Short mmCIF file of C-alpha atoms and ligand atoms in Angstrom, two decimals:
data_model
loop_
_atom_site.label_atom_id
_atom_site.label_comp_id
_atom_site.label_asym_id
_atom_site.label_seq_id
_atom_site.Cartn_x
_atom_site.Cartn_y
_atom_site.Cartn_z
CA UNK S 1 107.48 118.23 86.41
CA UNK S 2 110.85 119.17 87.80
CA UNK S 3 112.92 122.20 85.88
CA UNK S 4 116.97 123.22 86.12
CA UNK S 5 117.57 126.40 86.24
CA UNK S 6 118.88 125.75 82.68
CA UNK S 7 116.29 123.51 81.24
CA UNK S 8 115.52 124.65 77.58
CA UNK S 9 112.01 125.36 78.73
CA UNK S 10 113.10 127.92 80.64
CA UNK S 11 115.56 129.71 77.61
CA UNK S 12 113.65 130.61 75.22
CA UNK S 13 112.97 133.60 74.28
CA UNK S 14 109.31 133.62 75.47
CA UNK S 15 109.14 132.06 79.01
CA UNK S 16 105.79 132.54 80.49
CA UNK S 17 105.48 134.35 84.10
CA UNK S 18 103.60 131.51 85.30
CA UNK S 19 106.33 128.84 83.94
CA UNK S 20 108.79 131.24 85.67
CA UNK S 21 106.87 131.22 89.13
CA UNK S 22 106.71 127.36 88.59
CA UNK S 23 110.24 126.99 88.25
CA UNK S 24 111.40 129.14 90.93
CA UNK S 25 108.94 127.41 93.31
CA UNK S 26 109.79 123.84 92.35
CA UNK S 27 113.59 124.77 93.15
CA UNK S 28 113.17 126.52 96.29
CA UNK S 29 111.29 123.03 97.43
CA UNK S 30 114.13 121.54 96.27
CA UNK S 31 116.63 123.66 98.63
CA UNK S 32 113.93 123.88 101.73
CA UNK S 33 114.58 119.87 101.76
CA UNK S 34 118.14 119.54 100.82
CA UNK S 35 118.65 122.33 103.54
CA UNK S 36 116.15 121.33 106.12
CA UNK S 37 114.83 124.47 106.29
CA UNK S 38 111.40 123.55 107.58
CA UNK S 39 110.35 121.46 110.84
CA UNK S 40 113.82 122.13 111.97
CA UNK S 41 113.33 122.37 115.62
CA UNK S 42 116.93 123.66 115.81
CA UNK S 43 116.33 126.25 113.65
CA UNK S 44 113.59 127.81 115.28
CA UNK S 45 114.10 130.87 117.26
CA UNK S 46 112.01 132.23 120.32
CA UNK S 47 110.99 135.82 120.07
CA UNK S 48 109.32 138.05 122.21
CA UNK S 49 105.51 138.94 120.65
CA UNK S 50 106.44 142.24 120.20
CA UNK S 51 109.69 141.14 118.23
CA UNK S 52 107.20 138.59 116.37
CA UNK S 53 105.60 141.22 113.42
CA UNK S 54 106.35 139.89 109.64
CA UNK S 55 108.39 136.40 111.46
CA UNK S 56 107.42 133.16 109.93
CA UNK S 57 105.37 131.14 112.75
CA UNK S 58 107.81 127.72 112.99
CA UNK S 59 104.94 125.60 114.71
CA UNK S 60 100.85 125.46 115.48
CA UNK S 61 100.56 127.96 118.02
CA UNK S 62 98.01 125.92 120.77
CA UNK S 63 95.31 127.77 122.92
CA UNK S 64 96.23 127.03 126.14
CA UNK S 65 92.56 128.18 127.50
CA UNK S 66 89.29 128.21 126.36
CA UNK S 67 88.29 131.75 124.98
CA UNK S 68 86.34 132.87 125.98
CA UNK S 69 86.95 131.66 129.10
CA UNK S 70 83.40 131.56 130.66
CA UNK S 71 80.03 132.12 129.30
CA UNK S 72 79.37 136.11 129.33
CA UNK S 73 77.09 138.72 127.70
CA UNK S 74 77.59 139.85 124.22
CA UNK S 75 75.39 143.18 124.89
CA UNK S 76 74.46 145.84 127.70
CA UNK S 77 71.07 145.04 128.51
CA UNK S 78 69.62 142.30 131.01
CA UNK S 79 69.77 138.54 131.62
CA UNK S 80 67.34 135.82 132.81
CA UNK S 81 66.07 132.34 132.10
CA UNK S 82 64.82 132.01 128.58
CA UNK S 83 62.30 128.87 130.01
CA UNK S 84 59.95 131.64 130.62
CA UNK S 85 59.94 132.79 127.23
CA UNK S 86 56.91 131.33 124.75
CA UNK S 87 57.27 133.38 121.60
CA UNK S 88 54.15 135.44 121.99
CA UNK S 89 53.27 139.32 121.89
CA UNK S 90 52.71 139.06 125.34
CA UNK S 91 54.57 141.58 127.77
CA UNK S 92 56.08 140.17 130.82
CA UNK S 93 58.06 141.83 133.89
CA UNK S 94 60.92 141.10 135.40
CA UNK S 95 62.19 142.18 138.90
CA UNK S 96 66.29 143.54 138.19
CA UNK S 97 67.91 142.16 141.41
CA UNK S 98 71.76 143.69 140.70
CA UNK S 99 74.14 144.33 138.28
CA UNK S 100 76.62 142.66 136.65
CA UNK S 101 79.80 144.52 135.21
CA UNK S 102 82.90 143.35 133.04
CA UNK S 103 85.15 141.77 135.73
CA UNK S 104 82.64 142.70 138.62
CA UNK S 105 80.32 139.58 138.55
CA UNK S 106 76.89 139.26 140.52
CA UNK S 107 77.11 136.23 143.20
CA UNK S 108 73.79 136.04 143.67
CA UNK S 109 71.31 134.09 142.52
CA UNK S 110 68.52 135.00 140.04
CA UNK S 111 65.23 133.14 140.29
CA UNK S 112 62.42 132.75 138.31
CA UNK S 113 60.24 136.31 137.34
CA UNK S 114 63.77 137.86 138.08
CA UNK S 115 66.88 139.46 135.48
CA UNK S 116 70.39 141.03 136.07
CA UNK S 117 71.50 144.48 134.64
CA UNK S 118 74.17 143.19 132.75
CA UNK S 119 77.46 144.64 130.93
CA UNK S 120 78.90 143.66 127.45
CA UNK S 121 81.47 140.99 128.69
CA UNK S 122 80.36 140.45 132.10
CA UNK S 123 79.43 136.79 133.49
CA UNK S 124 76.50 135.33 132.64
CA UNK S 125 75.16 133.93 136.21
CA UNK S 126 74.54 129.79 135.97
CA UNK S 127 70.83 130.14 136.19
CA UNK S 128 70.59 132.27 133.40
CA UNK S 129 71.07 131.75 129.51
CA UNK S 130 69.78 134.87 127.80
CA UNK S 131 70.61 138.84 127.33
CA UNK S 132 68.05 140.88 126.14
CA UNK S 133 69.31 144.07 125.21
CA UNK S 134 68.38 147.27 126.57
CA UNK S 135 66.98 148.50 123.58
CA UNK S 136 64.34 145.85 122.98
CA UNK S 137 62.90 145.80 126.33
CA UNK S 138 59.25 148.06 126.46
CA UNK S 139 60.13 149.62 129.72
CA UNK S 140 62.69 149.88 132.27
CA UNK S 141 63.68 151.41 135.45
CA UNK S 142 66.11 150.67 138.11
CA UNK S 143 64.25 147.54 139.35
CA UNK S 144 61.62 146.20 136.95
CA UNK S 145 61.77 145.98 132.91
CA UNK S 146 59.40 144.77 130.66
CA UNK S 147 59.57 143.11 127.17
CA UNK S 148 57.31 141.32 124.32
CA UNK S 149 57.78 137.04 125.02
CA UNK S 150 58.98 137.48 121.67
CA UNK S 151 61.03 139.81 121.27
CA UNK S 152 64.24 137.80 122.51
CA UNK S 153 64.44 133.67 121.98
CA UNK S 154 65.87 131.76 124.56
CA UNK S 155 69.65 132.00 124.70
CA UNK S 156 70.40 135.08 122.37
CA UNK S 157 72.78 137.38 123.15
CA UNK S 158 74.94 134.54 125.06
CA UNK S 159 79.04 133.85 124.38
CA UNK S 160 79.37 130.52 124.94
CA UNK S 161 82.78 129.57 126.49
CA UNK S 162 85.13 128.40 124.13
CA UNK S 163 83.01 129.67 121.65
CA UNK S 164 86.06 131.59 119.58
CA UNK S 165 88.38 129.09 120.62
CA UNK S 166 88.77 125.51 122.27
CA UNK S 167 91.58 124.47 124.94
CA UNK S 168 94.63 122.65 122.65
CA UNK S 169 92.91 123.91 119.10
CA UNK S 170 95.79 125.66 116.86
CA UNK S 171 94.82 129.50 117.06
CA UNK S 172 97.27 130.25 114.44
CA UNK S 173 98.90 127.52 111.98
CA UNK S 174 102.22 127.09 111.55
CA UNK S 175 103.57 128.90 107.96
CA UNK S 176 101.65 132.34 109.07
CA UNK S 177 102.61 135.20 107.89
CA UNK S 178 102.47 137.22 111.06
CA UNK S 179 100.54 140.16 111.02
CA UNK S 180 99.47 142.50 113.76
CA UNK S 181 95.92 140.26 114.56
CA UNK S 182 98.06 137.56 115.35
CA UNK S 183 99.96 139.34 118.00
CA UNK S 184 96.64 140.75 119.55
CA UNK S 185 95.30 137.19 119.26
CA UNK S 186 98.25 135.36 121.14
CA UNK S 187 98.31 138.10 123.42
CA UNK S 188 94.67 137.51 124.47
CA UNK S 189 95.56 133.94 124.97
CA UNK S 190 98.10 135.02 127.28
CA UNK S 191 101.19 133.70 125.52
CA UNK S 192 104.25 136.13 125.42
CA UNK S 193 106.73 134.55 122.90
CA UNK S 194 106.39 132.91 119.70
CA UNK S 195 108.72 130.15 117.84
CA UNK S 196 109.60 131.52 114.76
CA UNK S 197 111.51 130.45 111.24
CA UNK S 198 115.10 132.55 111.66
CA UNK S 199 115.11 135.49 109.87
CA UNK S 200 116.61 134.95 106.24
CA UNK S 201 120.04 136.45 105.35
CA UNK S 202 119.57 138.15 101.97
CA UNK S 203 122.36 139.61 100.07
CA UNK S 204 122.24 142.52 98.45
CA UNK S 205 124.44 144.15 95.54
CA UNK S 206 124.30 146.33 92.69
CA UNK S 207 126.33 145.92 89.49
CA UNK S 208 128.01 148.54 86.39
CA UNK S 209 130.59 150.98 85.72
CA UNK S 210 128.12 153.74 85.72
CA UNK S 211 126.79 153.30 89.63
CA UNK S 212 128.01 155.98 91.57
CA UNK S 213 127.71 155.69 95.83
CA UNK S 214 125.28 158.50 97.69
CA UNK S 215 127.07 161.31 98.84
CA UNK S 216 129.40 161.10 95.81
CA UNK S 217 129.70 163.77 92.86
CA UNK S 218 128.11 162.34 89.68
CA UNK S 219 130.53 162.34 87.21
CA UNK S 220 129.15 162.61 82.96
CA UNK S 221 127.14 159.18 82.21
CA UNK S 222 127.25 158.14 85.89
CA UNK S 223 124.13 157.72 87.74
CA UNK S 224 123.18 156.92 91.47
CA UNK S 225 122.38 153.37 92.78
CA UNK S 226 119.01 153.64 93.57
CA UNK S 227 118.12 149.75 93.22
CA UNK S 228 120.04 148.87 96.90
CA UNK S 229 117.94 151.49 98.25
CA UNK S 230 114.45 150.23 97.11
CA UNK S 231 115.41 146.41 97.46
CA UNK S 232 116.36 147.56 101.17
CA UNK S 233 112.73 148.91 101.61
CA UNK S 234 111.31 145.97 100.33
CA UNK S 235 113.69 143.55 102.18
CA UNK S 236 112.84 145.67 105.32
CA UNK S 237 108.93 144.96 104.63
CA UNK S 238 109.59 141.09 105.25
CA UNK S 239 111.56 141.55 108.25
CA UNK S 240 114.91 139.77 107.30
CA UNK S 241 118.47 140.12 107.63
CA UNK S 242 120.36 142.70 105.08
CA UNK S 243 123.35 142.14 103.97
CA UNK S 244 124.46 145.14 101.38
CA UNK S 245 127.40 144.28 99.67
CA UNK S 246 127.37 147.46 98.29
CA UNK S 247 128.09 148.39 94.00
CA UNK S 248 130.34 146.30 91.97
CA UNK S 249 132.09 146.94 89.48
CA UNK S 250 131.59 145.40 85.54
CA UNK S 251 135.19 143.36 86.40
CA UNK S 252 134.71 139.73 86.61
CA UNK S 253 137.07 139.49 89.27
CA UNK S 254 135.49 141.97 91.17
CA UNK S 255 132.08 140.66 90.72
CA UNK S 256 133.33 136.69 91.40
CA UNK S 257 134.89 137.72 94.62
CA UNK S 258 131.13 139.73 95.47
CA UNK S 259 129.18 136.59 95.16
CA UNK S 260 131.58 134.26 96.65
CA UNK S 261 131.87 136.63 99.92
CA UNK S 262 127.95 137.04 99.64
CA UNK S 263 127.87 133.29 99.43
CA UNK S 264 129.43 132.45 103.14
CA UNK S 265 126.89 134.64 104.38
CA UNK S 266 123.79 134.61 103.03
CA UNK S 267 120.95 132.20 102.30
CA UNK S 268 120.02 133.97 99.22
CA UNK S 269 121.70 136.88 97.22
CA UNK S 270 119.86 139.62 94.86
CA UNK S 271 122.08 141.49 92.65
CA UNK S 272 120.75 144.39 90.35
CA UNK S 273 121.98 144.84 86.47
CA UNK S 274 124.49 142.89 84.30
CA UNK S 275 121.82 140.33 82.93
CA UNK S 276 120.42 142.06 79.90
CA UNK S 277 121.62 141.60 76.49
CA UNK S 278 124.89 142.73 76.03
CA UNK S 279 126.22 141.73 79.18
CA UNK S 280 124.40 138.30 80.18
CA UNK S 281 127.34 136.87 78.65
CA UNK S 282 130.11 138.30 80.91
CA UNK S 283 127.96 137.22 83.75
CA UNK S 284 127.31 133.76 82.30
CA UNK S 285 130.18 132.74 82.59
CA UNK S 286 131.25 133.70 86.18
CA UNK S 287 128.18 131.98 87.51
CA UNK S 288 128.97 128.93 85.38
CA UNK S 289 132.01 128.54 87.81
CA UNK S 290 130.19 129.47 90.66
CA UNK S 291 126.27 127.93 90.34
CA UNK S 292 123.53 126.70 88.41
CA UNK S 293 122.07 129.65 87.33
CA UNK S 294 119.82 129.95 84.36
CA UNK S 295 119.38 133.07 81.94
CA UNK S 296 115.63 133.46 81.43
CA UNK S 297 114.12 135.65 78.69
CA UNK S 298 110.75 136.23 80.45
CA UNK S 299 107.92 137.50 78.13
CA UNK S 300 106.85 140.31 80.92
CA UNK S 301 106.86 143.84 80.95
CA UNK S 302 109.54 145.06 82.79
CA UNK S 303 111.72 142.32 83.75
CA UNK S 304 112.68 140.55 80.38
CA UNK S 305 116.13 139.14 81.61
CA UNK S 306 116.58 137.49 84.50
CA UNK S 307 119.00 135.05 86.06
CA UNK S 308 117.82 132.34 88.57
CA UNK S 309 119.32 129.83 90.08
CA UNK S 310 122.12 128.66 93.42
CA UNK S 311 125.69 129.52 94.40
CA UNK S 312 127.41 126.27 95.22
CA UNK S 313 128.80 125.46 98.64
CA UNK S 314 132.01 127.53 98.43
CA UNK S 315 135.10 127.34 100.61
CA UNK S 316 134.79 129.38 103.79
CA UNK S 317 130.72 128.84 103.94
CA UNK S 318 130.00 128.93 107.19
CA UNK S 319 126.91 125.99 106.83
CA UNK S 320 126.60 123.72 104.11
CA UNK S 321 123.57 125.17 102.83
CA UNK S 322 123.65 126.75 99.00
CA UNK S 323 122.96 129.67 98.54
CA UNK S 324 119.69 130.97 96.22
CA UNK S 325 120.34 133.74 93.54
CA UNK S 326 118.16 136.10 91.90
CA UNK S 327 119.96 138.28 89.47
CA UNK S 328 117.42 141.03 89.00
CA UNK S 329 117.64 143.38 85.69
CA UNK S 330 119.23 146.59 86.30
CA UNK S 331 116.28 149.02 85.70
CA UNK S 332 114.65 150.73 88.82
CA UNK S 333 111.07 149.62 87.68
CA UNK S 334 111.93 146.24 86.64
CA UNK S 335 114.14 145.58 90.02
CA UNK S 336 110.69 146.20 92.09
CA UNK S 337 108.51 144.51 89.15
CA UNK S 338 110.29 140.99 89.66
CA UNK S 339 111.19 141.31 93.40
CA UNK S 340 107.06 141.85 93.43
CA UNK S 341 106.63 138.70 90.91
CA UNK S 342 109.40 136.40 91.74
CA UNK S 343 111.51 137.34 94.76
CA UNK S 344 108.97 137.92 97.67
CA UNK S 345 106.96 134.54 97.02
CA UNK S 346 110.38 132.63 96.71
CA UNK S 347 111.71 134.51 100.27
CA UNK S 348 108.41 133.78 101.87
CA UNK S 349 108.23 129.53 101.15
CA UNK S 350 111.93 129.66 101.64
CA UNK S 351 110.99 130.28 105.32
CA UNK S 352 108.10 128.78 105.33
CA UNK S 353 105.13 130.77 105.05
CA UNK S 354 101.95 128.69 103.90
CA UNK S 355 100.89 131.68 101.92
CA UNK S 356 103.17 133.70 99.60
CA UNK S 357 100.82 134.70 97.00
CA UNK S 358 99.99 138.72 97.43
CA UNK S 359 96.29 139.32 96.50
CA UNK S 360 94.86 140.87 93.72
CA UNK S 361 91.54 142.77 93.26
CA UNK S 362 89.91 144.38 90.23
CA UNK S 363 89.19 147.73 88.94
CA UNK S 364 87.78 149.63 85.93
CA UNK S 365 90.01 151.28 83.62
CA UNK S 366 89.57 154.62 83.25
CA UNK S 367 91.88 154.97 80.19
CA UNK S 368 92.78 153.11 77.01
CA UNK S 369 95.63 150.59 77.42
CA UNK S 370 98.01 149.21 75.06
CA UNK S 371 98.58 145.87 75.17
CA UNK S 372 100.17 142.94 73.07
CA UNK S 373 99.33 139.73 73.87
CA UNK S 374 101.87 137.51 74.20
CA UNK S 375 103.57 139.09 77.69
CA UNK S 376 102.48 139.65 81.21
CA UNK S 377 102.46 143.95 81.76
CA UNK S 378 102.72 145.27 85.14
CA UNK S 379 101.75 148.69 84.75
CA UNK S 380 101.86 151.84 87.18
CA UNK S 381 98.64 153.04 88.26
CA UNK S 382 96.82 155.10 90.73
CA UNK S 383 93.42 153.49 92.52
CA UNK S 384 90.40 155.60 93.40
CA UNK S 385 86.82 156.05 92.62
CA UNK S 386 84.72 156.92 90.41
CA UNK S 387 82.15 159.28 91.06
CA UNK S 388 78.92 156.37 91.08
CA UNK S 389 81.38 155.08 94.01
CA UNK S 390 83.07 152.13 91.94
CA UNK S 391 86.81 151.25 92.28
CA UNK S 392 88.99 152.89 89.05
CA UNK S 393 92.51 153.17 87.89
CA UNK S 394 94.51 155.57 86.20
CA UNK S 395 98.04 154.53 85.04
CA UNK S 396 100.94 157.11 86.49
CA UNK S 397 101.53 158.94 83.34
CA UNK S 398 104.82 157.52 81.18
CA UNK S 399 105.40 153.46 81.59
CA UNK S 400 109.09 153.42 81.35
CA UNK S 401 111.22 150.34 82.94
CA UNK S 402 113.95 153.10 84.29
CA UNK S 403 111.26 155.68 85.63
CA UNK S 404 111.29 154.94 89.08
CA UNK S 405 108.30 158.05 90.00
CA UNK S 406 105.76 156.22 87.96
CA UNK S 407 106.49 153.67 90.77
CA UNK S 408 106.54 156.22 93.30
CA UNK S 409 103.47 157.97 92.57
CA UNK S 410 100.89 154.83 91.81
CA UNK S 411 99.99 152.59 94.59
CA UNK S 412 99.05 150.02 92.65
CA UNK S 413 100.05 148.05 89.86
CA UNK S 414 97.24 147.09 87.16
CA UNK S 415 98.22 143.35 85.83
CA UNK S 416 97.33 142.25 82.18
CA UNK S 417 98.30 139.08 81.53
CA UNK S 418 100.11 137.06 79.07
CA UNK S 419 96.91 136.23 76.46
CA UNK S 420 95.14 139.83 77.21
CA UNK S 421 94.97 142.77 74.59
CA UNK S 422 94.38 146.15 74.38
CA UNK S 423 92.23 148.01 77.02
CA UNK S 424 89.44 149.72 76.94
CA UNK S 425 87.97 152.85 79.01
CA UNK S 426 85.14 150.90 81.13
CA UNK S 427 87.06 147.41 81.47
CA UNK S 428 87.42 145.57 84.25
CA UNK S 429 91.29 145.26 85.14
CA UNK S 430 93.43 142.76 87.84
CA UNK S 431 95.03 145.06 90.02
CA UNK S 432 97.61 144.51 92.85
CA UNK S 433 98.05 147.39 95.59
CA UNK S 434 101.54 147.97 96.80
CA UNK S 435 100.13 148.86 100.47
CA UNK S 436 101.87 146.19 102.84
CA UNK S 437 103.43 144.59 99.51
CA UNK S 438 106.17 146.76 98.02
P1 AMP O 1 121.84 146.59 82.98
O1 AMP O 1 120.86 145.54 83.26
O2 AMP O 1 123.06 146.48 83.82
O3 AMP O 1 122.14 146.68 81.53
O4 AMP O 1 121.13 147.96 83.39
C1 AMP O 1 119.96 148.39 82.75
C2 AMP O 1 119.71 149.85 83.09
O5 AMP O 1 119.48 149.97 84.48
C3 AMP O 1 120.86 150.77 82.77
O6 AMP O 1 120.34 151.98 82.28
C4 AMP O 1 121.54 150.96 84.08
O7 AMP O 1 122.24 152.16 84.17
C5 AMP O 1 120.38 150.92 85.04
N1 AMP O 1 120.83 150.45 86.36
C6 AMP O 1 121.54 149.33 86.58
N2 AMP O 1 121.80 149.20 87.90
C7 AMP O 1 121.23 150.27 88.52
C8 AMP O 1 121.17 150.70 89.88
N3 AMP O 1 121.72 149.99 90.88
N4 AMP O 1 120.49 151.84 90.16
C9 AMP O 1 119.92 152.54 89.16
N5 AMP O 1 119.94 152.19 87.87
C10 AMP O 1 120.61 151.07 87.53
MG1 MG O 2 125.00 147.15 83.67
#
């Protein structure tokens, strides 16, 4: 099923996170296609690996070797032929007839009643198949060792060659997420740039009369734009382009010319404040000239209001490519709640990563919770452990949507969802940790 941004699903006063996520998704498919986002060879860029951390990979990266590259030895210790091997208690001797080091192989050849002192990594010689390791042989010195027949089978301790990986095989899938295993693993591959999805332009403003800029004197009832400034840190966590457009003011003019200049620039804009009761209306009704946005009530806690939708093609755009809005409730809390539950999923499959969900995990409640059913909660909470060892959580003292150090203290938010009620000490909880997240 397809939604609008203003499909009456979507307006009432109740609108389910999940129906939310749905609807968001199901419209950023829309634009991927109607912009040809993905499998857009010209819109791929070339980076250098180390440029490469938190890019979206734009095709299957392909091994272009077997890796590893030859057989070797997975352990210190001493290879042979594992024919000589029959599984009994037996203790046999070998003759060591060299050594064999990582990237110092042994030419010669080992013959039957014979082994190699062998290195972690080093190549196994063609006539042998087996490493026993130092530790499990009954004797050694510099030229004989004994071992038990079976202590070892035939071929242990062996890395085949293309064991981890096979010559053409996709090492990393296009869609990933990169993360700082992938560099290490193209780098041991031996490939030094990637193709990668261009980096998204995201607009970013914040809107109301009472915003005053950094480094300016508060006047009475004025606060300070913090939203930019934590939408900035989370923006900077995905590796995209900023655009900060800076605070507008509650002037429709004003905040018409914001989003059309945002617009020409950006592939999707965030604004903060100006959707909650009160003032949805005023808003409303610029966007009706400008978009198809919707006004969603969303049964969550924080984050009721929010407006959804795309900018039309306006004049001066340099592509043809529409532009997706988020407008983001003005509270602190709320801002980073629905960047965490809408925003960063919709950013990532925008530019086509093949996995936007962030993970949860679960821990025991260490307090009582209130909870209505009825609306997902995204509470504040600290994760640790208890003394018998097990993960627990304790919420960051008062839950507020405006109080931005009950964000700043917890590292993790604990989730109960839209049918859950009340909480009790000992209960099992869904938790999300901000670590690499927010
Ligand atoms: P609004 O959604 O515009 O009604 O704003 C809701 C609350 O969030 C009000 O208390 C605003 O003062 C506050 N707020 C809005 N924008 C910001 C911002 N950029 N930084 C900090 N607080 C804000
Ligand atoms: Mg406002």
């Amino acid at each position: 099923m397809k939604y609008s941004p203003n499909d009456p699903i979507l307006l009432t006063s109740s609108l389910h996170v999940a129906e939310a996520r749905k609807a968001i998704a199901e419209l950023v498919d829309e634009l991927i296609q109607e912009n040809r986002l993905i499998n857009n060879a010209d819109r791929m860029e070339t980076v250098a690996l180390n440029q490469a951390i938190n890019r979206i990979l734009a095709e299957d990266l392909l091994s272009p070797i077997d890796v590893p590259a030859s057989d070797n030895s997975a352990m210190d210790g001493y290879a042979f032929n594992g024919t000589c091997l029959d599984n009994s208690e037996t203790i046999i001797a070998l003759k060591v007839v060299g050594t064999a080091y990582a990237g110092k192989p042994y030419a010669g050849k080992i013959s039957a009643g014979e082994c190699l002192k062998i290195m972690t990594g080093a190549l196994m010689p063609d006539d042998c198949d087996t490493v026993i390791p130092q530790e499990l042989t009954v004797y050694q010195n510099d030229s004989q060792i004994e071992l038990k027949q079976n202590s070892i089978k035939p071929g242990e301790n062996r890395r085949l060659r293309g064991e981890d990986l096979q010559k053409g095989k996709p090492a990393i899938l296009a869609g990933r997420y990169l993360r700082p295993s992938d560099l290490g693993l193209a780098a041991s591959l031996g490939i030094a740039t990637l193709k990668v999805q261009p980096k998204l332009k995201v607009a970013i403003l914040s809107s109301g009369d009472e915003l005053c800029q950094l480094g300016e004197e508060l006047s009475t009832g004025s606060i300070y734009d913090s939203n930019r400034y934590s939408l900035t840190g989370l923006l900077n966590r995905l590796n995209l382009e900023i655009i900060d457009c800076g605070i507008v003011r509650d002037d429709p003019s004003a905040l018409k010319a914001a989003f059309i200049d945002a617009a020409k620039v950006a592939d999707v804009l965030i604004s903060s404040g100006g959707v909650s009761v009160g003032e949805a209306d005023f808003t409303k009704q610029i966007m009706q000239e400008l978009g198809d946005v919707g006004f969603w009530k969303i049964a969550m806690r924080p984050g009721r209001p929010m407006a959804f939708g795309t900018l039309k093609t306006v004049p001066g755009q340099t592509s043809k490519h529409k532009t997706l809005f988020f407008g983001l409730p003005g509270n602190p809390v709320a801002v980073m709640v629905t960047f965490y539950q809408f925003v960063r999923s919709a950013l990532l499959q925008l530019n086509g990563a093949n996995q936007t969900e962030p993970p949860l995990t679960q821990a025991i409640s260490s307090e009582s919770i209130r909870k209505k059913p009825g609306r997902t909660e995204f509470q504040r909470a600290i994760l640790g452990r208890g003394t018998d060892g097990r993960p627990t959580v304790k919420l960051t003292g008062s839950q507020g949507a405006g109080i931005l150090r009950s964000m700043s203290q917890a590292n993790c938010f604990v989730i109960l969802h839209h049918d859950q009620g009340n909480i009790a000490p000992g209960d099992w909880v869904d938790i999300a940790l901000f670590d690499g997240l927010l």
